[in-house]
């Protein structure tokens, strides 16, 4: 195998210890195979069941999951509605995984 200078990337490590970065919510962005467990769930404005519902996510409606945090998932529907859904109300559809 032949390497050219353009194909080789260098990683420069700092000479001093680096503090670990605070953990961020785990990204879980996937266009599908997420599915809604019940027939429909409320999409909330915040990660709080008492917060204002901003939409409804129905079973078999396509949606994506952007972030998972503290028992909630931030979703976007095909219609463009974004908000938070309780994690236990949606799941990955293992039948559709490659």
Short mmCIF file of C-alpha atoms in Angstrom, two decimals:
data_model
loop_
_atom_site.label_atom_id
_atom_site.label_comp_id
_atom_site.label_asym_id
_atom_site.label_seq_id
_atom_site.Cartn_x
_atom_site.Cartn_y
_atom_site.Cartn_z
CA UNK A 1 0.00 0.00 0.00
CA UNK A 2 1.27 3.44 -0.91
CA UNK A 3 0.70 6.50 1.25
CA UNK A 4 0.98 10.09 0.14
CA UNK A 5 1.53 13.02 2.50
CA UNK A 6 -2.05 14.16 1.79
CA UNK A 7 -3.48 10.79 2.90
CA UNK A 8 -1.76 10.77 6.30
CA UNK A 9 -3.32 12.72 9.16
CA UNK A 10 -1.36 13.53 12.29
CA UNK A 11 -2.84 13.60 15.74
CA UNK A 12 -1.11 16.04 18.06
CA UNK A 13 -1.54 15.18 21.71
CA UNK A 14 -1.31 17.98 24.28
CA UNK A 15 1.72 17.95 26.56
CA UNK A 16 -0.43 18.72 29.60
CA UNK A 17 -3.36 16.72 31.00
CA UNK A 18 -6.73 17.65 29.56
CA UNK A 19 -9.81 17.70 31.77
CA UNK A 20 -12.54 15.35 30.56
CA UNK A 21 -15.43 16.99 28.77
CA UNK A 22 -18.78 16.94 30.53
CA UNK A 23 -21.03 14.27 29.09
CA UNK A 24 -23.62 15.52 26.67
CA UNK A 25 -26.91 13.82 25.88
CA UNK A 26 -26.29 10.91 23.57
CA UNK A 27 -27.21 11.59 19.96
CA UNK A 28 -29.54 8.97 18.54
CA UNK A 29 -30.46 10.44 15.21
CA UNK A 30 -32.03 7.90 12.91
CA UNK A 31 -34.72 8.41 10.29
CA UNK A 32 -36.31 5.04 11.13
CA UNK A 33 -36.63 2.25 12.64
CA UNK A 34 -38.13 4.13 15.58
CA UNK A 35 -41.75 3.25 16.28
CA UNK A 36 -44.43 4.39 18.73
CA UNK A 37 -45.44 1.69 21.23
CA UNK A 38 -49.03 2.85 22.01
CA UNK A 39 -51.45 4.12 19.35
CA UNK A 40 -50.34 7.74 19.89
CA UNK A 41 -48.22 9.79 22.30
CA UNK A 42 -48.09 13.48 23.15
CA UNK A 43 -45.08 15.48 22.04
CA UNK A 44 -44.15 17.88 24.86
CA UNK A 45 -42.43 21.26 24.71
CA UNK A 46 -40.01 20.23 27.51
CA UNK A 47 -38.76 17.06 29.21
CA UNK A 48 -41.71 17.15 31.58
CA UNK A 49 -45.02 15.25 31.37
CA UNK A 50 -46.76 18.36 32.74
CA UNK A 51 -45.38 20.65 30.03
CA UNK A 52 -47.54 21.92 27.20
CA UNK A 53 -48.22 19.35 24.44
CA UNK A 54 -47.06 20.70 21.08
CA UNK A 55 -48.23 17.81 18.93
CA UNK A 56 -49.20 14.19 18.67
CA UNK A 57 -47.07 11.31 17.40
CA UNK A 58 -49.16 8.47 16.00
CA UNK A 59 -48.18 4.86 15.42
CA UNK A 60 -46.73 4.29 11.92
CA UNK A 61 -45.99 8.03 11.50
CA UNK A 62 -42.36 8.58 10.43
CA UNK A 63 -40.15 10.51 12.85
CA UNK A 64 -36.53 10.91 13.83
CA UNK A 65 -34.87 10.95 17.23
CA UNK A 66 -32.19 13.61 17.74
CA UNK A 67 -31.23 13.24 21.41
CA UNK A 68 -31.88 10.88 24.29
CA UNK A 69 -31.63 12.33 27.81
CA UNK A 70 -33.04 11.57 31.26
CA UNK A 71 -35.78 9.18 30.12
CA UNK A 72 -36.90 11.43 27.25
CA UNK A 73 -36.21 11.55 23.51
CA UNK A 74 -36.25 14.69 21.36
CA UNK A 75 -38.18 13.86 18.17
CA UNK A 76 -39.07 15.52 14.88
CA UNK A 77 -42.08 14.32 12.92
CA UNK A 78 -42.35 14.23 9.12
CA UNK A 79 -44.61 17.31 9.42
CA UNK A 80 -41.80 19.21 11.20
CA UNK A 81 -43.20 19.14 14.76
CA UNK A 82 -40.36 18.92 17.30
CA UNK A 83 -40.50 18.19 21.00
CA UNK A 84 -39.96 15.62 23.72
CA UNK A 85 -41.50 12.16 24.12
CA UNK A 86 -41.01 9.81 27.07
CA UNK A 87 -38.47 7.13 26.12
CA UNK A 88 -40.69 4.28 27.28
CA UNK A 89 -43.35 5.27 24.73
CA UNK A 90 -41.16 4.78 21.65
CA UNK A 91 -38.65 2.11 20.73
CA UNK A 92 -36.38 0.93 17.96
CA UNK A 93 -38.00 -1.52 15.57
CA UNK A 94 -35.44 -4.31 15.42
CA UNK A 95 -37.22 -5.88 12.44
CA UNK A 96 -36.16 -2.95 10.23
CA UNK A 97 -32.47 -2.90 11.13
CA UNK A 98 -30.03 -3.84 8.36
#
